Short mmCIF file of C-alpha atoms and ligand atoms in Angstrom, two decimals:
data_model
loop_
_atom_site.label_atom_id
_atom_site.label_comp_id
_atom_site.label_asym_id
_atom_site.label_seq_id
_atom_site.Cartn_x
_atom_site.Cartn_y
_atom_site.Cartn_z
CA UNK A 1468 85.79 116.51 96.99
CA UNK A 1469 89.66 116.90 96.56
CA UNK A 1470 90.69 119.88 94.44
CA UNK A 1471 91.30 119.01 90.79
CA UNK A 1472 95.08 119.48 91.27
CA UNK A 1473 95.38 117.24 94.44
CA UNK A 1474 97.38 114.09 94.55
CA UNK A 1475 94.68 112.49 96.12
CA UNK A 1476 93.86 109.09 94.22
CA UNK A 1477 90.40 109.12 92.91
CA UNK A 1478 89.82 105.19 92.95
CA UNK A 1479 92.15 104.09 95.71
CA UNK A 1480 91.53 104.41 99.41
CA UNK A 1481 93.44 107.21 101.25
CA UNK A 1482 92.65 108.47 104.72
CA UNK A 1483 90.45 111.40 105.64
CA UNK A 1484 93.36 113.19 107.08
CA UNK A 1485 96.53 112.48 109.00
CA UNK A 1486 98.96 109.32 108.49
CA UNK A 1487 98.09 106.03 107.29
CA UNK A 1488 100.20 102.75 106.88
CA UNK A 1489 99.46 99.09 107.04
CA UNK A 1490 95.91 97.81 106.18
CA UNK A 1491 94.60 95.83 109.18
CA UNK A 1492 91.68 93.41 110.01
CA UNK A 1493 90.35 93.18 106.45
CA UNK A 1494 87.20 91.03 106.29
CA UNK A 1495 84.16 90.51 104.33
CA UNK A 1496 80.93 90.09 106.44
CA UNK A 1497 77.96 87.84 105.37
CA UNK A 1498 76.19 90.84 103.90
CA UNK A 1499 78.98 91.46 101.66
CA UNK A 1500 80.32 94.59 103.16
CA UNK A 1501 83.97 94.83 103.16
CA UNK A 1502 85.78 96.19 106.16
CA UNK A 1503 89.23 97.94 105.83
CA UNK A 1504 91.04 98.89 109.01
CA UNK A 1505 94.24 100.56 108.95
CA UNK A 1506 97.46 101.85 110.92
CA UNK A 1507 96.21 105.44 111.63
CA UNK A 1508 97.82 108.43 113.22
CA UNK A 1509 94.62 110.65 113.36
CA UNK A 1510 96.57 113.61 115.10
CA UNK A 1511 99.63 113.81 113.04
CA UNK A 1512 101.06 113.54 109.59
CA UNK A 1513 103.86 111.25 110.60
CA UNK A 1514 103.79 107.62 111.88
CA UNK A 1515 102.91 107.35 115.63
CA UNK A 1516 100.01 107.46 118.04
CA UNK A 1517 98.64 104.29 115.95
CA UNK A 1518 94.68 103.71 116.09
CA UNK A 1519 92.96 101.51 113.92
CA UNK A 1520 90.99 103.68 111.35
CA UNK A 1521 88.04 102.13 109.62
CA UNK A 1522 86.15 102.34 106.34
CA UNK A 1523 83.62 100.06 104.66
CA UNK A 1524 82.67 99.46 101.19
CA UNK A 1525 80.34 97.19 99.10
CA UNK A 1526 82.63 97.13 95.90
CA UNK A 1527 86.12 97.67 97.49
CA UNK A 1528 86.41 101.08 95.49
CA UNK A 1529 83.59 103.43 97.15
CA UNK A 1530 84.79 103.54 100.65
CA UNK A 1531 82.87 105.13 103.63
CA UNK A 1532 84.90 106.54 106.48
CA UNK A 1533 83.77 105.03 109.73
CA UNK A 1534 84.73 106.21 113.21
CA UNK A 1535 87.92 105.05 114.59
CA UNK A 1536 87.44 101.43 115.67
CA UNK A 1537 90.20 100.68 118.20
CA UNK A 1538 92.01 103.35 120.51
CA UNK A 1539 95.09 102.66 122.44
CA UNK A 1540 94.38 102.28 126.17
CA UNK A 1541 96.50 104.90 127.42
CA UNK A 1542 98.91 107.54 126.02
CA UNK A 1543 102.08 105.33 126.18
CA UNK A 1544 100.47 102.39 124.12
CA UNK A 1545 99.75 102.09 120.65
CA UNK A 1546 97.60 99.77 118.70
CA UNK A 1547 99.62 97.99 116.13
CA UNK A 1548 98.84 95.65 113.10
CA UNK A 1549 96.45 92.67 113.29
CA UNK A 1550 93.83 91.01 111.82
CA UNK A 1551 89.95 90.35 112.25
CA UNK A 1552 87.98 87.10 112.04
CA UNK A 1553 84.35 86.24 112.20
CA UNK A 1554 83.51 83.86 115.11
CA UNK A 1555 80.60 82.09 113.43
CA UNK A 1556 80.60 79.21 115.84
CA UNK A 1557 81.21 81.34 119.02
CA UNK A 1558 84.30 79.70 119.96
CA UNK A 1559 85.25 82.65 122.16
CA UNK A 1560 82.11 82.68 124.04
CA UNK A 1561 81.92 86.51 123.50
CA UNK A 1562 78.76 86.18 121.30
CA UNK A 1563 76.12 83.92 123.11
CA UNK A 1564 73.33 85.26 120.84
CA UNK A 1565 74.84 85.73 117.34
CA UNK A 1566 76.90 84.17 114.66
CA UNK A 1567 78.30 87.28 113.21
CA UNK A 1568 80.62 88.17 116.12
CA UNK A 1569 83.80 89.92 115.01
CA UNK A 1570 87.25 89.52 116.91
CA UNK A 1571 90.06 91.63 116.28
CA UNK A 1572 93.63 90.31 117.00
CA UNK A 1573 96.29 93.02 117.19
CA UNK A 1574 99.57 93.96 118.86
CA UNK A 1575 99.68 96.34 121.77
CA UNK A 1576 102.87 98.27 121.42
CA UNK A 1577 103.99 99.74 124.95
CA UNK A 1578 107.51 101.12 125.76
CA UNK A 1579 108.43 97.70 127.34
CA UNK A 1580 106.88 94.98 125.33
CA UNK A 1581 104.76 93.97 122.23
CA UNK A 1582 102.06 91.71 123.12
CA UNK A 1583 99.16 90.17 121.34
CA UNK A 1584 95.57 91.35 122.40
CA UNK A 1585 92.10 90.59 121.26
CA UNK A 1586 88.98 92.75 121.21
CA UNK A 1587 85.50 91.78 120.35
CA UNK A 1588 82.65 93.39 118.41
CA UNK A 1589 78.90 92.53 118.64
CA UNK A 1590 78.00 95.28 116.06
CA UNK A 1591 79.63 93.92 113.10
CA UNK A 1592 82.99 95.44 113.42
CA UNK A 1593 82.12 99.13 114.23
CA UNK A 1594 83.02 99.18 117.89
CA UNK A 1595 85.19 97.07 119.94
CA UNK A 1596 85.59 95.96 123.59
CA UNK A 1597 89.29 94.66 124.73
CA UNK A 1598 89.04 91.20 126.27
CA UNK A 1599 89.58 91.57 130.02
CA UNK A 1600 92.16 88.71 129.81
CA UNK A 1601 94.54 90.47 127.59
CA UNK A 1602 97.23 89.79 126.69
CA UNK A 1603 96.43 86.56 124.99
CA UNK A 1604 100.27 86.10 124.11
CA UNK A 1605 103.11 87.59 125.92
CA UNK A 1606 106.10 86.39 124.13
CA UNK A 1607 108.47 88.32 126.52
CA UNK A 1608 109.67 90.69 123.54
CA UNK A 1609 109.79 94.21 122.38
CA UNK A 1610 109.77 93.00 118.76
CA UNK A 1611 106.84 90.57 118.48
CA UNK A 1612 104.07 91.66 116.36
CA UNK A 1613 101.39 91.66 113.53
CA UNK A 1614 99.19 88.63 114.39
CA UNK A 1615 97.22 87.33 111.29
CA UNK A 1616 94.54 84.60 112.19
CA UNK A 1617 92.71 82.21 109.83
CA UNK A 1618 90.22 79.43 110.64
CA UNK A 1619 91.66 75.90 109.81
CA UNK A 1620 88.53 73.80 109.15
CA UNK A 1621 90.35 70.42 108.97
CA UNK A 1622 91.59 70.79 112.56
CA UNK A 1623 88.82 73.07 113.85
CA UNK A 1624 91.16 75.44 115.32
CA UNK A 1625 92.21 78.98 114.72
CA UNK A 1626 95.85 79.51 113.26
CA UNK A 1627 97.89 82.62 114.04
CA UNK A 1628 101.16 83.64 112.16
CA UNK A 1629 103.03 86.28 114.11
CA UNK A 1630 106.45 87.97 113.61
CA UNK A 1631 109.41 87.87 116.17
CA UNK A 1632 110.61 90.66 114.09
CA UNK A 1633 114.15 90.74 114.98
CA UNK A 1634 114.71 87.05 115.28
CA UNK A 1635 113.49 86.34 111.89
CA UNK A 1636 110.91 83.99 112.98
CA UNK A 1637 107.32 83.69 111.83
CA UNK A 1638 105.72 81.81 114.75
CA UNK A 1639 102.64 79.61 114.28
CA UNK A 1640 100.17 79.30 117.28
CA UNK A 1641 96.95 77.55 117.24
CA UNK A 1642 93.70 78.21 119.53
CA UNK A 1643 90.34 76.59 119.98
CA UNK A 1644 89.07 79.87 121.20
CA UNK A 1645 91.07 82.93 120.32
CA UNK A 1646 91.96 83.31 123.95
CA UNK A 1647 94.39 80.49 124.61
CA UNK A 1648 97.15 80.11 122.23
CA UNK A 1649 99.42 77.11 121.91
CA UNK A 1650 102.97 77.62 119.99
CA UNK A 1651 102.90 75.04 117.13
CA UNK A 1652 106.03 75.69 115.06
CA UNK A 1653 108.40 78.32 113.74
CA UNK A 1654 109.24 79.14 110.29
CA UNK A 1655 112.41 81.01 110.78
CA UNK A 1656 115.42 82.49 108.66
CA UNK A 1657 113.56 81.92 105.36
CA UNK A 1658 113.90 84.11 102.46
CA UNK A 1659 115.23 87.73 102.62
CA UNK A 1660 115.84 88.69 106.28
CA UNK A 1661 116.02 92.42 105.81
CA UNK A 1662 116.47 93.78 109.51
CA UNK A 1663 113.22 92.89 110.55
CA UNK A 1664 110.29 90.42 109.70
CA UNK A 1665 106.85 92.06 109.82
CA UNK A 1666 103.13 91.34 108.74
CA UNK A 1667 103.19 87.77 107.98
CA UNK A 1668 99.99 86.21 106.34
CA UNK A 1669 99.03 82.65 105.77
CA UNK A 1670 96.42 82.27 102.93
CA UNK A 1671 94.89 79.51 101.11
CA UNK A 1672 94.84 80.14 97.30
CA UNK A 1673 93.56 78.36 94.39
CA UNK A 1674 95.74 76.90 91.77
CA UNK A 1675 94.96 77.98 88.16
CA UNK A 1676 96.62 77.67 84.85
CA UNK A 1677 98.08 80.77 83.23
CA UNK A 1678 94.76 82.06 81.91
CA UNK A 1679 92.99 81.61 85.25
CA UNK A 1680 91.10 78.10 84.73
CA UNK A 1681 91.05 75.93 87.83
CA UNK A 1682 93.97 73.44 87.52
CA UNK A 1683 93.72 71.09 90.37
CA UNK A 1684 91.10 70.05 92.97
CA UNK A 1685 93.04 71.07 95.90
CA UNK A 1686 94.28 74.61 97.02
CA UNK A 1687 97.72 75.46 98.24
CA UNK A 1688 98.89 77.89 100.75
CA UNK A 1689 100.96 80.95 100.43
CA UNK A 1690 102.85 82.58 103.34
CA UNK A 1691 103.65 86.16 102.60
CA UNK A 1692 106.16 88.00 104.70
CA UNK A 1693 107.22 91.58 104.72
CA UNK A 1694 110.65 92.90 105.45
CA UNK A 1695 111.75 96.34 106.59
CA UNK A 1696 114.23 97.88 106.31
CA UNK A 1697 116.69 96.08 104.26
CA UNK A 1698 114.74 95.33 100.89
CA UNK A 1699 116.77 94.76 97.90
CA UNK A 1700 115.58 97.96 96.45
CA UNK A 1701 115.91 99.70 99.82
CA UNK A 1702 113.43 99.94 102.79
CA UNK A 1703 110.26 97.77 102.56
CA UNK A 1704 109.08 94.94 100.55
CA UNK A 1705 106.84 91.83 100.72
CA UNK A 1706 108.17 88.26 99.84
CA UNK A 1707 106.15 85.17 99.61
CA UNK A 1708 106.59 81.29 99.72
CA UNK A 1709 104.06 78.98 98.03
CA UNK A 1710 103.69 75.78 99.92
CA UNK A 1711 101.53 73.52 102.20
CA UNK A 1712 100.12 73.79 105.77
CA UNK A 1713 99.06 70.85 107.76
CA UNK A 1714 97.40 72.73 110.59
CA UNK A 1715 100.81 73.15 112.59
CA UNK A 1716 103.55 73.49 110.08
CA UNK A 1717 104.22 75.46 106.95
CA UNK A 1718 106.24 73.64 104.38
CA UNK A 1719 107.48 75.81 101.31
CA UNK A 1720 107.47 74.13 97.91
CA UNK A 1721 111.20 74.92 97.42
CA UNK A 1722 113.78 77.09 98.96
CA UNK A 1723 113.23 80.13 96.69
CA UNK A 1724 112.35 83.66 97.97
CA UNK A 1725 109.84 85.32 95.50
CA UNK A 1726 109.08 89.05 95.54
CA UNK A 1727 105.42 90.37 95.43
CA UNK A 1728 106.27 93.38 93.39
CA UNK A 1729 109.13 94.70 91.37
CA UNK A 1730 108.89 98.32 92.48
CA UNK A 1731 109.11 100.18 95.91
CA UNK A 1732 105.85 100.89 97.05
CA UNK A 1733 103.82 97.83 98.09
CA UNK A 1734 104.21 96.77 101.63
CA UNK A 1735 102.27 95.06 104.47
CA UNK A 1736 99.68 93.51 102.41
CA UNK A 1737 96.86 91.73 103.97
CA UNK A 1738 94.41 89.13 102.71
CA UNK A 1739 90.73 89.50 103.28
CA UNK A 1740 89.18 87.03 105.87
CA UNK A 1741 85.79 85.40 104.89
CA UNK A 1742 86.27 85.46 101.06
CA UNK A 1743 84.50 82.19 99.56
CA UNK A 1744 86.63 79.05 99.63
CA UNK A 1745 88.07 78.00 96.13
CA UNK A 1746 87.77 81.98 94.94
CA UNK A 1747 90.70 83.89 94.27
CA UNK A 1748 92.34 85.36 97.56
CA UNK A 1749 91.71 89.19 97.77
CA UNK A 1750 94.13 91.73 99.51
CA UNK A 1751 95.13 95.34 99.73
CA UNK A 1752 98.61 96.57 100.34
CA UNK A 1753 100.00 99.90 101.74
CA UNK A 1754 101.46 101.66 98.73
CA UNK A 1755 104.36 103.13 100.24
CA UNK A 1756 107.78 102.59 101.63
CA UNK A 1757 109.14 103.25 105.06
CA UNK A 1758 112.33 104.87 103.54
CA UNK A 1759 110.47 107.97 102.40
CA UNK A 1760 106.91 107.71 103.57
CA UNK A 1761 107.22 110.39 106.15
CA UNK A 1762 108.60 112.72 103.69
CA UNK A 1763 106.04 112.41 100.89
CA UNK A 1764 104.63 115.77 99.65
CA UNK A 1765 100.91 114.80 100.06
CA UNK A 1766 101.65 116.27 103.70
CA UNK A 1767 100.84 119.79 102.17
CA UNK A 1768 97.30 118.43 101.56
CA UNK A 1769 96.99 117.15 105.18
CA UNK A 1770 96.95 113.33 104.53
CA UNK A 1771 99.57 110.81 103.98
CA UNK A 1772 99.34 107.15 102.62
CA UNK A 1773 97.30 105.12 100.04
CA UNK A 1774 96.23 101.63 99.74
CA UNK A 1775 96.97 99.49 96.48
CA UNK A 1776 93.95 98.77 94.29
CA UNK A 1777 92.13 95.62 95.66
CA UNK A 1778 93.78 92.59 94.22
CA UNK A 1779 92.94 89.14 93.55
CA UNK A 1780 95.47 86.28 93.54
CA UNK A 1781 95.91 82.61 92.68
CA UNK A 1782 99.05 80.30 92.17
CA UNK A 1783 100.03 79.13 88.86
CA UNK A 1784 103.16 77.44 87.54
CA UNK A 1785 105.30 78.66 84.90
CA UNK A 1786 108.32 76.80 83.09
CA UNK A 1787 111.06 79.08 84.45
CA UNK A 1788 110.08 80.12 87.98
CA UNK A 1789 108.01 77.34 89.13
CA UNK A 1790 105.06 78.55 91.27
CA UNK A 1791 104.08 82.12 90.84
CA UNK A 1792 101.41 84.05 92.91
CA UNK A 1793 99.51 85.99 90.22
CA UNK A 1794 98.17 89.46 91.33
CA UNK A 1795 95.43 91.19 89.25
CA UNK A 1796 93.22 94.09 90.04
CA UNK A 1797 89.53 92.90 91.08
CA UNK A 1798 86.96 93.72 88.52
CA UNK A 1799 87.41 97.67 87.78
CA UNK A 1800 83.67 97.98 86.67
CA UNK A 1801 82.46 99.98 89.62
CA UNK A 1802 84.87 102.79 88.47
CA UNK A 1803 85.16 102.49 84.73
CA UNK A 1804 83.69 105.16 82.72
CA UNK A 1805 81.44 103.80 80.02
CA UNK A 1806 82.94 103.32 76.63
CA UNK A 1807 86.75 103.44 76.04
CA UNK A 1808 88.22 106.82 75.25
CA UNK A 1809 90.41 105.29 72.49
CA UNK A 1810 90.93 101.70 71.14
CA UNK A 1811 93.45 100.62 68.60
CA UNK A 1812 93.88 97.44 66.91
CA UNK A 1813 96.87 98.28 64.47
CA UNK A 1814 99.42 96.88 62.67
CA UNK A 1815 102.69 98.04 64.08
CA UNK A 1816 103.91 99.12 60.64
CA UNK A 1817 107.41 99.24 61.79
CA UNK A 1818 107.21 102.05 64.30
CA UNK A 1819 103.67 102.59 65.74
CA UNK A 1820 102.99 105.74 67.81
CA UNK A 1821 99.48 105.85 69.47
CA UNK A 1822 98.21 108.90 71.44
CA UNK A 1823 95.35 109.36 73.75
CA UNK A 1824 94.54 112.82 74.90
CA UNK A 1825 93.12 112.33 78.55
CA UNK A 1826 92.32 116.02 79.25
CA UNK A 1827 88.40 115.32 79.32
CA UNK A 1828 88.93 112.66 82.04
CA UNK A 1829 87.92 114.84 85.08
CA UNK A 1830 89.35 112.31 87.62
CA UNK A 1831 92.90 112.25 86.38
CA UNK A 1832 92.63 108.54 86.69
CA UNK A 1833 92.74 105.95 83.78
CA UNK A 1834 92.96 102.43 82.82
CA UNK A 1835 94.94 101.17 79.93
CA UNK A 1836 95.52 97.66 78.55
CA UNK A 1837 97.95 96.55 75.95
CA UNK A 1838 97.97 93.25 74.25
CA UNK A 1839 100.92 92.16 72.12
CA UNK A 1840 100.72 88.75 70.44
CA UNK A 1841 103.85 86.51 70.33
CA UNK A 1842 106.17 87.67 67.45
CA UNK A 1843 109.30 86.36 66.19
CA UNK A 1844 112.23 88.61 66.95
CA UNK A 1845 114.44 89.76 64.18
CA UNK A 1846 115.59 93.18 65.27
CA UNK A 1847 118.41 93.33 67.74
CA UNK A 1848 116.34 95.09 69.95
CA UNK A 1849 112.51 95.70 70.01
CA UNK A 1850 110.35 97.57 72.44
CA UNK A 1851 106.77 98.63 73.33
CA UNK A 1852 106.74 101.55 75.65
CA UNK A 1853 104.02 103.81 77.20
CA UNK A 1854 104.40 107.34 78.45
CA UNK A 1855 101.86 109.54 80.43
CA UNK A 1856 103.04 113.09 80.13
CA UNK A 1857 102.06 116.73 81.04
CA UNK A 1858 102.58 119.12 78.22
CA UNK A 1859 102.16 121.99 80.89
CA UNK A 1860 105.02 120.78 83.09
CA UNK A 1861 107.01 118.60 80.78
CA UNK A 1862 106.88 115.73 83.37
CA UNK A 1863 106.45 112.13 82.43
CA UNK A 1864 105.92 108.61 83.73
CA UNK A 1865 106.89 105.73 81.42
CA UNK A 1866 107.38 102.00 81.08
CA UNK A 1867 107.16 99.08 78.74
CA UNK A 1868 108.70 96.05 77.51
CA UNK A 1869 112.35 95.86 76.17
CA UNK A 1870 112.75 92.58 73.99
CA UNK A 1871 116.48 91.67 73.55
CA UNK A 1872 117.39 89.47 70.54
CA UNK A 1873 118.42 86.50 72.88
CA UNK A 1874 114.86 86.07 73.99
CA UNK A 1875 115.31 87.90 77.29
CA UNK A 1876 112.55 90.30 78.17
CA UNK A 1877 112.54 93.17 80.64
CA UNK A 1878 109.62 95.23 81.75
CA UNK A 1879 110.50 98.84 83.40
CA UNK A 1880 108.92 101.58 85.00
CA UNK A 1881 110.42 105.10 85.20
CA UNK A 1882 109.28 107.97 87.50
CA UNK A 1883 112.28 109.91 87.26
CA UNK A 1884 110.81 112.77 85.02
CA UNK A 1885 108.51 114.01 87.49
CA UNK A 1886 109.28 116.99 89.89
CA UNK A 1887 106.92 116.91 92.89
CA UNK A 1888 109.08 115.01 95.34
CA UNK A 1889 112.92 115.06 95.66
CA UNK A 1890 114.14 112.57 98.03
CA UNK A 1891 117.49 110.58 97.58
CA UNK A 1892 115.73 107.15 98.34
CA UNK A 1893 112.71 107.90 96.01
CA UNK A 1894 114.53 106.02 93.12
CA UNK A 1895 113.67 106.64 89.61
CA UNK A 1896 113.40 103.23 87.80
CA UNK A 1897 112.38 99.57 88.31
CA UNK A 1898 112.52 96.48 86.29
CA UNK A 1899 111.83 92.93 86.08
CA UNK A 1900 112.80 90.20 83.85
CA UNK A 1901 109.63 88.60 82.46
CA UNK A 1902 109.39 85.03 81.14
CA UNK A 1903 109.54 84.75 77.42
CA UNK A 1904 106.48 83.26 75.82
CA UNK A 1905 106.16 79.68 75.41
CA UNK A 1906 104.20 77.99 72.61
CA UNK A 1907 100.82 78.68 71.05
CA UNK A 1908 98.84 81.69 71.68
CA UNK A 1909 100.66 83.46 74.34
CA UNK A 1910 100.41 87.22 74.43
CA UNK A 1911 102.36 90.02 76.20
CA UNK A 1912 99.70 91.82 78.28
CA UNK A 1913 99.68 94.98 80.41
CA UNK A 1914 96.90 96.26 82.55
CA UNK A 1915 97.72 99.55 84.15
CA UNK A 1916 95.95 102.00 86.38
CA UNK A 1917 97.05 105.42 86.85
CA UNK A 1918 95.46 107.51 89.69
CA UNK A 1919 97.02 110.94 90.17
CA UNK A 1920 99.90 109.90 92.42
CA UNK A 1921 100.08 106.21 91.99
CA UNK A 1922 100.77 103.71 88.97
CA UNK A 1923 100.13 100.06 89.35
CA UNK A 1924 101.00 97.64 86.36
CA UNK A 1925 100.09 94.05 85.91
CA UNK A 1926 102.17 92.37 83.42
CA UNK A 1927 101.52 89.14 81.47
CA UNK A 1928 98.45 88.28 83.14
CA UNK A 1929 99.46 89.49 86.46
CA UNK A 1930 102.62 87.12 86.73
CA UNK A 1931 104.63 90.39 87.47
CA UNK A 1932 103.21 93.33 89.10
CA UNK A 1933 104.52 96.67 90.26
CA UNK A 1934 103.30 99.57 92.42
CA UNK A 1935 104.84 103.03 92.05
CA UNK A 1936 103.92 106.20 93.76
CA UNK A 1937 104.59 109.27 91.83
CA UNK A 1938 104.18 113.00 92.52
CA UNK A 1939 103.97 115.00 89.33
CA UNK A 1940 103.58 118.92 89.60
CA UNK A 1941 101.41 118.78 86.44
CA UNK A 1942 98.47 116.76 85.30
CA UNK A 1943 99.51 113.76 83.29
CA UNK A 1944 96.95 114.00 80.43
CA UNK A 1945 98.72 112.52 77.37
CA UNK A 1946 99.14 108.80 76.85
CA UNK A 1947 101.53 107.66 74.31
CA UNK A 1948 102.26 104.09 73.16
CA UNK A 1949 105.11 103.59 70.91
CA UNK A 1950 106.72 100.49 69.25
CA UNK A 1951 110.05 99.84 67.59
CA UNK A 1952 111.72 96.86 65.88
CA UNK A 1953 108.41 94.49 66.13
CA UNK A 1954 107.41 93.07 62.72
CA UNK A 1955 105.05 94.75 60.75
CA UNK A 1956 102.35 92.18 60.48
CA UNK A 1957 101.95 92.06 64.38
CA UNK A 1958 98.70 93.64 65.56
CA UNK A 1959 98.87 95.48 68.84
CA UNK A 1960 95.74 96.28 70.67
CA UNK A 1961 95.41 99.23 73.11
CA UNK A 1962 92.16 100.13 74.89
CA UNK A 1963 92.00 103.22 77.23
CA UNK A 1964 89.40 104.23 79.73
CA UNK A 1965 88.74 106.93 82.00
CA UNK A 1966 88.08 106.03 85.64
CA UNK A 1967 85.31 107.58 87.68
CA UNK A 1968 86.19 109.35 90.94
CA UNK A 1969 84.75 107.63 94.02
CA UNK A 1970 84.53 111.29 95.58
CA UNK A 1971 81.69 112.27 93.37
C1 LIG B 2169 104.78 97.49 109.26
C2 LIG B 2169 104.78 97.97 110.81
C3 LIG B 2169 104.20 96.84 111.68
C4 LIG B 2169 103.53 97.43 113.04
C5 LIG B 2169 102.96 98.79 112.33
C6 LIG B 2169 103.11 99.91 113.13
O1 LIG B 2169 104.74 98.72 108.55
O2 LIG B 2169 105.86 98.29 111.24
O3 LIG B 2169 105.20 95.93 111.87
O4 LIG B 2169 102.74 96.73 113.48
O5 LIG B 2169 103.78 99.02 111.08
O6 LIG B 2169 102.37 100.91 112.67
#
């Protein structure tokens, strides 16, 4: 169990020791066990010597470390990012006697090339044997990586998206057996280029209305695409394209680029293989940024890297942006302490100030939700802000809605008043413009999880979300919510819960 002053998150996955980056090979097996592999340097605290680390969980929160699943074949090579599928029909013929065969598809990085390889597992994903016929795709490139494979039932074929990173191409390949791959199409020079395309994902997602009810009978696809370096906020970020996929080609709904997160610490997210059709897509992202990930201060505790909360996603439409990929944390019940610490349902009374003393929460991890109904704006400026602070160190992390008279609304986050990590690119503040409420019973909502060194916010039903790492020297144990300029008759609802440490 980590020391009580540790930055180690208590409800998020972090590696036992060493350096972790991208989630890899996410899948859920027929028994309901979730598998998480990850880019892992077990021998150092910097990126390099990449292996596939492995952990398993029944609830996406309590993870059990498993032995390293895939090792590089020699000292010059590294096992880079990739994905996992379950070969139920034994298309690969690796699994004559089973329907739960697992195949990993990943990039082997060598000094001269990046090629796509596969390895099979007959024991449900714990140990892997590389295919004798590797590589399965040699693209004659040193920058060709991160294969993500899904099954396409309509054409009864495997589909791979993979990045020709520096040519800004997401190549789509198809295969009947995971061994022989045919180039089908390219999705190139779309969205933000940055300096490299990395970690594409093609995922089928349900379409729902704003409150999560199914809206149409068909699903759509989303292509997510990470870029690094060169993100608008610096370093790494992930963009996505809603669209349709016909088995060979991806067609976006429009020419827009949409960002998955409005802060700087959510990269290379991957969707789980094997989740039930028609249900929300599940994903994990790597909560860091290549700009400063190799300088973060958790090195003094012997580890670096944390995954985002497990998230569920669906597509919805809003009046201003069109299609939006909604991201919400999965049900937090496995880690929620029974009984809220504090609940308020108060008239704002002009200026409200709500406080929750969180010192009794041993984990140092909290969940808080705020619901603010639509109100008509009369003050030039109205706001609802939160602040998590440490009376001992004077540090704080804050955020909230800033409502301008014209109808514009900004949601912001600020990590500038923390002292544990000083780096010029570890920038202080982030914001996003959120769509003003339409008619009816629209509410402004926030669901936030703070966990020692990470804050995640899901704003307005998950239409906007952000992941922000933060390294306070002191424990943040006081939550304050304040309002200004909101009419007196408006009721605001705040609910605060402690979170249970998964290390206990
Ligand atoms: C993304 C990435 C991938 C690569 C892996 C190497 O963060 O650069 O493109 O496969 O990390 O660890």
